[in-house]
Amino acid sequence: MFLSMSEFNQEYLKKERDQQWRVDLRESLKQKDRVKIERLKMPEQDPRVRIKNNLEVNSGLTAEQAVTEAQRCLDCVNPTCIEGCPVNINIPKFIKYIEARDFLKAAQTLKETNALPAVCGRVCPQEVQCELTCFYTQKLKKSPVAIGNLERFAADYERETKQISVPEIKKQNNIKVAVIGSGPAGLAAAGDLAKSGYSVTVFEALHEIGGVLKYGIPEFRLPNSIVDMEIDILRKMGVFFIRDFVVGKTSDINDLQKQGYKAFFIGSGAGLPRFMNIPGENLIGILSANEYLTRVNLMGATKPGYDTPVHPGKNVAVIGGGNTAMDSVRTAKRLGAERAMIIYRRSLEEMPARKEEIHHAMEEGIEFNILQNPVEYLSQKDGRVSRMRIQKMELGEPDESGRRKPVPIVGSEYLIDTDLVIVSVGVSPNPLIPKQMPQLKVTRWGTLEVYPETLETSITGIFAGGDIVRGGATVILAMGDGRKAAAGIDQYLKNL
Ligand code: FAD
Ligand code: SF4
């Protein structure tokens, strides 16, 4: 029997409640005193300093701060925060371990359901997930418990004190499962499958493991060493990684089946950039955010001796308003841009980037040109972009996404000088695997069709999740899919 996500959540919650976990708190505060504690602000680097380095902006809570923040949690009878978490972390349990200063138990609790807590504590949009459904937000109309900051604290504590725990795995059953893609979806699937005793191999096209966590999100938000540490735990659980292996080119799923792989999880993401198809978009100095960030983060573009450099840019224009746009513009600023600007066609309220990232970008002196859209790129010399024509916009009626549609203002066009344009207007799924397997059903957006209960594709034994199914989404939704598909694969293999 397959469980839907909400049934899965209910089962999980019931199981956890049945186990009657209780944390022995040394000082038990009254609820009325807990709600009086103000949410603690995450310490961070001064904006004037951080734009000159690539170190993490947020420096993490101290142990004392974490314990104080943990005291705010009311350990609700009905912990609505868990319902907001796509990987079902037992949030009050890990927080109460922090309050009791048992930081290692807190980290172990996180790892029961989350293969990448140090990553999620840094990049998950908690404000629209667990923190949104927290009792404080919903009922008290106060700032929620800082669940993400506490998650990061517990995961970092384990690493910094070198007491990293490896989740228990069941006895190996020697059944081979292939995971395609090593982004958060693939890593979460691999972790759960390894825990269930499967022999898991992850095939990754690039020379680094981690997907967008490595090639997209910059070091100042998510250091690569943090991602590597969490991947290392998966290795210790027996997950085997093969790099530089493009499924569909190096070898295909049929070949892998012949090598004994009994089930597959496709987590190949949505790495195909979209462009706007406006005049001049092929000029030198205009590139996609994916290319720009991959060159900087993964290909040593800013270091001497590498043969894939990027032009650092003096007047850098980033088109778009999502997390990728914020990461690109803040990277450009750190690479020395005098003017680093966002050009976004809607208003600040509609910007899809995390509020924290927008706030940090503003603190760092990024220029926000909102309700504006490029309509043409121009070159004065050598086929290199030197200016762009911008049209001002106003908001009209809501479109199919529910957001008010940007409408061009006639006669409002003007020119901006720019020598580097980074286009970040969305991504599409990588078509390689679907093209190579025409029996795989795809939607009109090129995403893979799956059964929602199990995430099995139109081909028996092949499952999929993350951005290849959702289009560009989030780390935690990709991980939730990885976990759900792992449960689907387990059921499928047990019934073979
Ligand atoms: P990916 O992370 O894209 O991983 C897919 C992997 O599959 C890649 O490593 C790719 O090389 C590999 N692959 C592809 N095809 C093949 C093949 N044929 N054979 C073998 N391997 C293959 N989300 C957040 O929650 N918070 C954020 O702050 C945030 N910031 C972001 C910033 C940027 C710059 C970007 C680009 C995205 C950001 N996101 C953020 C979105 C989030 O990173 C993605 O939703 C998430 O990584 C999707 O995970 P995935 O595992 O489905 O795919
Ligand atoms: Fe704690 Fe908020 Fe969850 Fe209640 S809803 S258990 S207060 S984190």
XYZ file of C-alpha atoms and ligand atoms in Angstrom:
557
model
C 0.000 0.000 0.000
C 1.374 3.412 -0.965
C 0.861 6.390 1.313
C 0.075 9.892 0.133
C 2.256 12.671 1.587
C -0.375 13.698 4.159
C -0.964 10.049 5.195
C 2.804 9.628 5.378
C 2.990 12.691 7.663
C 0.179 11.402 9.872
C 1.816 7.967 10.176
C 5.096 9.575 11.028
C 3.580 11.861 13.665
C 1.665 8.977 15.227
C 4.802 6.851 15.386
C 6.756 9.646 17.017
C 4.026 10.362 19.556
C 3.731 6.645 20.360
C 7.402 6.568 21.204
C 6.621 9.091 23.959
C 9.932 10.874 23.623
C 10.624 13.225 26.458
C 13.614 15.420 27.063
C 14.669 15.976 30.639
C 14.841 19.772 30.943
C 16.958 21.057 33.794
C 15.116 24.340 34.204
C 11.529 24.096 33.181
C 10.142 27.481 32.313
C 6.465 28.321 32.505
C 4.768 28.759 29.118
C 3.926 32.386 29.940
C 7.635 33.095 30.472
C 8.641 31.311 27.276
C 6.417 33.517 25.137
C 8.000 36.645 26.630
C 11.430 35.790 25.198
C 12.133 37.726 21.998
C 13.382 35.859 18.913
C 17.172 36.161 18.694
C 18.708 37.754 15.639
C 21.241 35.687 13.705
C 24.706 37.273 14.077
C 26.123 38.318 10.709
C 29.134 39.986 9.096
C 29.039 43.745 8.628
C 27.895 44.474 5.029
C 30.903 46.782 4.393
C 33.256 43.966 5.334
C 31.441 41.051 3.744
C 31.245 42.537 0.247
C 35.039 42.292 0.212
C 35.174 38.607 1.096
C 33.444 35.354 0.237
C 32.906 34.163 3.809
C 29.495 33.250 5.152
C 27.247 36.237 5.827
C 25.534 34.578 8.801
C 27.886 33.395 11.495
C 25.535 31.120 13.468
C 24.077 31.238 16.986
C 26.318 30.676 19.998
C 25.383 27.834 22.374
C 23.895 30.314 24.858
C 21.843 32.005 22.147
C 20.633 28.641 20.853
C 19.502 27.526 24.316
C 17.633 30.812 24.849
C 15.952 30.542 21.447
C 15.064 26.908 22.161
C 13.335 28.008 25.376
C 10.791 29.876 23.266
C 9.454 26.612 21.819
C 6.259 25.585 23.618
C 6.521 21.859 22.747
C 2.954 22.084 21.459
C 0.587 19.118 21.853
C -0.187 19.535 18.170
C 3.168 20.687 16.728
C 1.956 22.377 13.564
C 5.542 23.240 12.679
C 6.128 19.590 11.629
C 3.263 19.803 9.142
C 5.115 22.678 7.473
C 8.313 20.654 7.049
C 8.486 18.661 3.792
C 10.845 16.092 5.382
C 8.898 15.808 8.647
C 11.628 16.681 11.123
C 10.432 16.159 14.694
C 10.961 19.855 15.400
C 9.977 20.142 19.079
C 12.060 17.075 19.918
C 15.288 18.434 18.428
C 14.624 21.880 19.921
C 14.022 20.488 23.406
C 17.328 18.601 23.180
C 18.981 21.962 22.478
C 17.219 23.477 25.469
C 18.535 20.567 27.580
C 22.031 21.285 26.126
C 22.173 17.814 24.610
C 23.276 19.227 21.251
C 24.405 15.894 19.833
C 20.990 14.294 20.433
C 19.455 17.327 18.726
C 21.638 16.675 15.662
C 20.798 12.960 15.689
C 17.074 13.792 15.801
C 17.496 15.974 12.721
C 19.261 13.190 10.854
C 16.420 10.733 11.492
C 14.556 12.388 8.635
C 16.906 14.930 7.049
C 20.104 13.875 5.262
C 21.339 17.503 4.996
C 20.490 19.482 8.171
C 23.473 21.867 7.982
C 22.453 22.726 4.405
C 18.754 23.118 5.193
C 19.479 25.213 8.291
C 21.180 27.658 5.928
C 19.141 27.797 2.734
C 15.607 26.505 3.381
C 12.841 29.091 3.163
C 11.632 28.323 6.706
C 9.616 31.546 6.675
C 7.135 29.929 4.272
C 7.345 26.428 5.758
C 7.860 25.283 9.390
C 8.197 28.815 10.761
C 5.043 29.889 8.957
C 3.036 27.049 10.550
C 4.622 27.551 14.011
C 2.137 28.306 16.804
C 3.788 31.707 17.373
C 3.105 32.826 13.780
C -0.354 31.318 13.515
C -1.896 31.940 16.927
C 0.243 34.396 18.862
C 0.978 36.626 15.844
C 4.578 36.898 17.027
C 7.921 36.029 15.431
C 8.155 32.253 15.082
C 10.712 30.096 16.862
C 13.917 30.374 14.764
C 13.714 26.728 13.689
C 16.178 27.116 10.799
C 18.799 28.868 12.931
C 18.486 26.138 15.575
C 18.771 23.403 12.938
C 21.960 24.993 11.658
C 23.308 25.320 15.208
C 22.800 21.620 16.071
C 24.283 20.373 12.780
C 27.270 22.739 13.087
C 27.881 21.733 16.700
C 28.365 18.097 15.672
C 30.773 19.073 12.931
C 32.727 21.662 14.893
C 33.200 19.305 17.865
C 34.082 16.445 15.480
C 31.423 14.151 16.965
C 29.563 13.451 13.736
C 27.035 10.629 14.065
C 26.192 8.290 11.211
C 22.533 7.174 11.055
C 21.880 3.493 11.608
C 21.427 1.373 8.515
C 19.586 -1.939 8.171
C 21.485 -5.076 7.167
C 22.641 -4.833 3.510
C 20.264 -6.672 1.172
C 22.613 -6.363 -1.865
C 19.817 -5.038 -4.089
C 21.283 -2.380 -6.388
C 19.503 0.959 -6.816
C 20.767 3.765 -9.089
C 20.257 7.442 -8.267
C 20.776 9.841 -11.191
C 21.913 13.280 -10.084
C 23.528 14.282 -6.794
C 21.445 17.350 -5.910
C 19.317 17.442 -2.765
C 16.650 15.156 -4.292
C 19.198 12.463 -5.175
C 21.067 12.795 -1.877
C 17.871 12.489 0.199
C 16.742 9.443 -1.797
C 20.191 7.867 -1.474
C 20.217 8.421 2.308
C 16.835 6.786 2.918
C 17.560 3.878 0.549
C 20.915 3.236 2.250
C 19.176 3.280 5.652
C 16.818 0.567 4.369
C 19.789 -1.647 3.407
C 19.949 -1.065 -0.372
C 23.205 -0.874 -2.246
C 22.990 2.673 -3.651
C 25.116 4.242 -6.403
C 24.717 7.927 -7.280
C 25.672 8.858 -10.867
C 26.613 12.528 -11.298
C 27.308 14.286 -14.606
C 29.599 16.956 -13.106
C 33.000 16.569 -11.461
C 31.557 17.595 -8.063
C 28.789 16.041 -5.968
C 25.954 18.249 -4.658
C 24.017 19.684 -7.634
C 22.892 23.291 -7.182
C 24.186 23.222 -3.597
C 27.674 23.227 -5.104
C 27.440 24.837 -8.516
C 24.680 27.363 -7.832
C 24.529 28.631 -4.254
C 27.646 30.716 -3.479
C 30.077 30.137 -0.609
C 28.895 33.254 1.238
C 25.531 31.546 1.762
C 26.508 27.881 1.810
C 30.187 26.912 2.035
C 31.100 23.882 -0.069
C 32.838 22.343 2.958
C 29.427 22.088 4.698
C 27.924 20.262 1.712
C 30.963 17.959 1.541
C 30.656 17.103 5.219
C 27.037 16.016 4.794
C 27.893 14.034 1.640
C 30.650 12.310 3.595
C 28.066 11.002 6.074
C 26.204 9.399 3.163
C 29.484 7.785 2.070
C 29.908 6.405 5.576
C 26.398 4.966 5.274
C 27.627 3.025 2.236
C 26.384 5.270 -0.602
C 28.744 5.052 -3.579
C 29.263 8.119 -5.802
C 30.403 8.119 -9.445
C 31.273 11.541 -10.919
C 31.664 12.627 -14.550
C 28.995 10.111 -15.534
C 26.214 11.513 -17.729
C 23.334 9.056 -17.751
C 22.073 9.069 -21.324
C 25.567 9.704 -22.738
C 28.247 7.832 -20.764
C 25.784 4.978 -20.402
C 22.011 4.729 -20.286
C 19.380 3.281 -17.976
C 19.063 0.125 -20.110
C 22.819 -0.516 -19.707
C 22.572 0.065 -15.967
C 19.675 -2.404 -15.783
C 21.923 -4.982 -17.440
C 24.507 -4.257 -14.733
C 21.976 -5.379 -12.125
C 20.330 -2.111 -11.011
C 16.760 -3.017 -10.019
C 15.263 0.453 -9.543
C 16.108 4.047 -10.492
C 15.571 7.499 -9.049
C 15.941 10.378 -11.500
C 16.884 13.610 -9.717
C 18.535 15.360 -12.635
C 17.177 18.820 -11.787
C 16.278 21.769 -13.989
C 19.591 23.149 -15.136
C 18.602 24.401 -18.577
C 18.561 28.225 -18.494
C 15.838 30.259 -20.174
C 16.479 33.474 -22.066
C 14.124 36.286 -23.042
C 14.782 36.147 -26.816
C 15.098 39.897 -27.192
C 17.328 41.704 -29.719
C 21.034 41.661 -28.873
C 20.835 38.793 -26.383
C 23.668 36.995 -28.211
C 26.183 39.794 -27.621
C 29.393 39.009 -25.755
C 29.013 39.723 -22.046
C 25.478 38.325 -21.721
C 25.235 34.951 -20.029
C 22.855 32.864 -17.959
C 23.011 32.916 -14.158
C 23.681 29.161 -14.186
C 26.751 29.608 -16.372
C 27.996 32.597 -14.387
C 27.584 30.922 -10.986
C 28.964 27.560 -12.156
C 32.071 29.257 -13.546
C 32.632 31.173 -10.316
C 31.678 28.450 -7.816
C 32.947 25.315 -9.495
C 35.381 26.217 -12.235
C 37.802 28.614 -10.540
C 36.757 31.473 -12.849
C 38.145 34.107 -10.515
C 41.381 32.303 -9.687
C 44.588 32.639 -11.688
C 45.545 29.732 -13.925
C 42.027 28.553 -14.857
C 40.975 28.625 -18.505
C 37.254 29.420 -17.955
C 37.324 32.974 -16.534
C 34.394 35.378 -16.213
C 34.537 39.061 -17.038
C 34.144 40.644 -13.570
C 32.026 43.545 -14.883
C 31.918 47.200 -13.819
C 28.210 47.871 -14.392
C 26.564 44.495 -13.866
C 22.848 44.025 -14.591
C 21.098 40.885 -13.341
C 17.710 40.232 -14.881
C 15.216 38.522 -12.525
C 14.108 38.480 -8.897
C 14.612 34.930 -7.594
C 17.269 33.401 -5.324
C 19.473 32.776 -8.355
C 19.321 36.460 -9.326
C 20.212 37.539 -5.762
C 23.135 35.089 -5.665
C 24.404 36.367 -9.017
C 24.197 40.066 -8.210
C 25.805 39.619 -4.780
C 28.574 37.552 -6.391
C 29.166 40.338 -8.938
C 29.418 42.854 -6.093
C 32.033 40.687 -4.375
C 33.960 40.430 -7.643
C 34.301 44.207 -7.659
C 31.334 45.588 -9.646
C 30.971 49.336 -9.076
C 27.291 49.161 -9.902
C 25.550 45.812 -9.310
C 21.862 46.017 -10.144
C 18.734 43.919 -10.232
C 16.315 44.561 -13.068
C 12.926 43.045 -12.174
C 9.671 43.473 -14.023
C 7.304 43.260 -11.049
C 7.400 44.998 -7.635
C 9.392 44.065 -4.520
C 6.348 42.322 -3.009
C 6.220 39.819 -5.882
C 9.932 38.985 -5.805
C 10.296 35.219 -5.394
C 13.712 35.390 -3.639
C 13.838 34.759 0.098
C 13.165 37.933 2.086
C 16.446 37.434 3.961
C 18.402 37.415 0.683
C 16.687 40.582 -0.560
C 17.417 42.269 2.759
C 21.081 41.201 2.669
C 21.417 42.342 -0.952
C 20.018 45.781 -0.056
C 22.410 46.072 2.880
C 25.263 45.295 0.479
C 24.395 48.221 -1.767
C 22.724 46.322 -4.596
C 20.591 48.635 -6.739
C 16.986 47.427 -7.173
C 15.423 48.575 -10.452
C 11.942 47.237 -9.974
C 9.005 47.406 -12.405
C 11.536 47.529 -15.244
C 12.335 45.130 -18.042
C 15.077 44.962 -20.692
C 13.810 45.115 -24.265
C 17.100 45.311 -26.211
C 20.865 45.019 -25.730
C 23.249 47.282 -27.666
C 26.936 47.142 -28.513
C 29.295 50.035 -29.273
C 32.428 47.961 -29.934
C 33.628 44.417 -30.756
C 30.221 42.783 -30.399
C 30.353 43.272 -26.645
C 27.310 44.536 -24.730
C 27.666 48.151 -23.631
C 24.108 49.353 -23.013
C 20.626 48.027 -22.534
C 17.258 49.537 -23.353
C 14.900 49.333 -20.391
C 11.146 49.689 -20.402
C 9.268 50.724 -17.262
C 6.303 48.598 -16.204
C 3.191 48.918 -14.048
C 1.138 46.216 -12.393
C -2.097 45.130 -14.040
C -4.582 42.351 -13.237
C -3.384 39.094 -11.568
C -2.137 36.439 -14.046
C -2.385 32.620 -13.827
C 0.296 32.603 -11.058
C -1.948 34.858 -8.936
C 0.593 37.693 -9.095
C -0.304 41.011 -10.698
C 0.829 41.056 -14.305
C 3.509 43.578 -15.325
C 2.265 45.804 -18.149
C 4.716 47.942 -20.213
C 4.349 51.730 -19.936
C 4.395 53.090 -23.477
C 7.093 55.714 -24.130
C 8.968 54.994 -20.872
C 12.095 53.446 -22.402
C 15.577 54.582 -21.384
C 19.193 53.341 -21.647
C 21.500 51.958 -18.952
C 25.262 51.397 -19.376
C 26.264 47.822 -18.704
C 29.244 45.626 -19.573
C 27.957 42.367 -18.054
C 24.386 41.049 -18.115
C 23.371 37.953 -16.181
C 20.019 36.521 -17.226
C 18.102 34.780 -14.439
C 14.546 34.478 -15.714
C 13.934 30.802 -14.960
C 15.087 27.311 -15.828
C 13.736 24.262 -17.622
C 14.351 20.567 -16.940
C 17.341 18.976 -18.627
C 15.821 17.109 -21.616
C 18.595 14.509 -22.020
C 17.049 11.578 -20.136
C 13.460 12.071 -21.403
C 14.787 12.359 -24.983
C 16.770 9.196 -24.597
C 13.772 7.298 -23.153
C 10.709 8.287 -25.207
C 8.480 6.041 -23.056
C 8.980 8.500 -20.167
C 5.923 10.744 -20.128
C 6.665 14.463 -19.893
C 4.429 17.466 -19.309
C 4.236 20.397 -21.709
C 6.868 22.136 -19.582
C 9.294 19.232 -20.091
C 9.022 18.026 -16.481
C 8.604 14.291 -15.849
C 5.121 12.984 -15.090
C 4.937 10.927 -11.875
C 2.272 9.229 -9.771
C 1.868 11.592 -6.792
C 1.636 8.802 -4.191
C 4.918 7.103 -5.070
C 6.685 9.407 -7.559
C 6.991 6.490 -9.977
C 7.239 7.646 -13.600
C 5.358 6.155 -16.531
C 8.022 3.393 -16.596
C 7.748 0.774 -13.854
C 10.710 0.820 -11.497
C 11.844 4.314 -12.511
C 11.010 7.048 -10.013
C 11.726 10.789 -10.148
C 11.584 13.903 -7.975
C 12.952 17.366 -7.307
C 13.278 20.004 -10.021
C 13.025 17.493 -12.895
C 9.407 16.970 -11.740
C 8.550 20.365 -10.221
C 10.574 22.746 -12.404
C 12.790 25.147 -10.402
C 11.617 24.771 -6.764
C 13.455 24.491 -3.427
C 16.039 22.331 -1.707
C 13.648 20.995 0.890
C 10.882 20.157 -1.611
C 13.482 18.255 -3.649
C 14.551 16.417 -0.494
C 10.941 15.633 0.442
C 10.529 14.114 -3.028
C 13.728 12.104 -2.601
C 12.415 10.638 0.651
C 8.975 9.914 -0.778
C 10.438 8.222 -3.862
C 12.773 6.165 -1.648
C 9.688 4.883 0.213
C 8.060 4.150 -3.178
C 11.156 2.288 -4.398
C 11.287 0.257 -1.172
C 7.633 -0.802 -1.621
C 8.226 -1.591 -5.307
C 11.281 -3.765 -4.638
C 9.586 -5.580 -1.764
C 6.705 -6.508 -4.088
C 8.919 -7.702 -6.961
P 19.837 19.815 -8.705
O 20.276 20.434 -7.434
O 19.803 20.652 -9.920
O 20.750 18.546 -8.979
C 20.628 17.796 -10.154
C 21.947 17.104 -10.424
O 21.755 16.154 -11.467
C 23.046 18.056 -10.903
O 24.209 17.872 -10.134
C 23.258 17.654 -12.363
O 24.621 17.824 -12.773
C 22.885 16.184 -12.321
N 22.477 15.643 -13.623
C 21.660 16.221 -14.547
N 21.491 15.410 -15.605
C 22.218 14.296 -15.341
C 22.467 13.091 -16.068
N 21.912 12.890 -17.258
N 23.294 12.154 -15.509
C 23.862 12.364 -14.274
N 23.661 13.487 -13.569
C 22.846 14.433 -14.084
N 16.399 26.577 -2.978
C 16.234 26.813 -1.657
O 15.490 26.087 -1.004
N 16.871 27.827 -1.025
C 17.755 28.621 -1.675
O 18.319 29.522 -1.073
C 17.994 28.373 -3.059
N 18.888 29.112 -3.744
C 19.177 28.780 -5.038
C 20.183 29.470 -5.694
C 20.518 29.133 -6.991
C 21.632 29.862 -7.662
C 19.791 28.116 -7.679
C 20.137 27.756 -9.099
C 18.769 27.440 -7.042
C 18.466 27.758 -5.704
N 17.482 27.075 -5.015
C 17.276 27.325 -3.682
C 16.715 25.998 -5.667
C 17.279 24.634 -5.286
O 18.676 24.668 -5.249
C 16.781 23.549 -6.245
O 15.366 23.553 -6.200
C 17.294 22.178 -5.833
O 18.707 22.135 -5.853
C 16.744 21.082 -6.757
O 17.337 19.879 -6.394
P 17.464 18.653 -7.421
O 18.168 17.578 -6.663
O 16.143 18.362 -8.002
O 18.359 19.195 -8.611
Fe 7.666 24.784 19.069
Fe 6.437 26.400 17.205
Fe 6.606 23.752 16.836
Fe 4.990 24.692 18.775
S 4.731 25.006 16.546
S 6.377 22.931 18.890
S 6.194 26.479 19.422
S 8.353 25.201 16.951
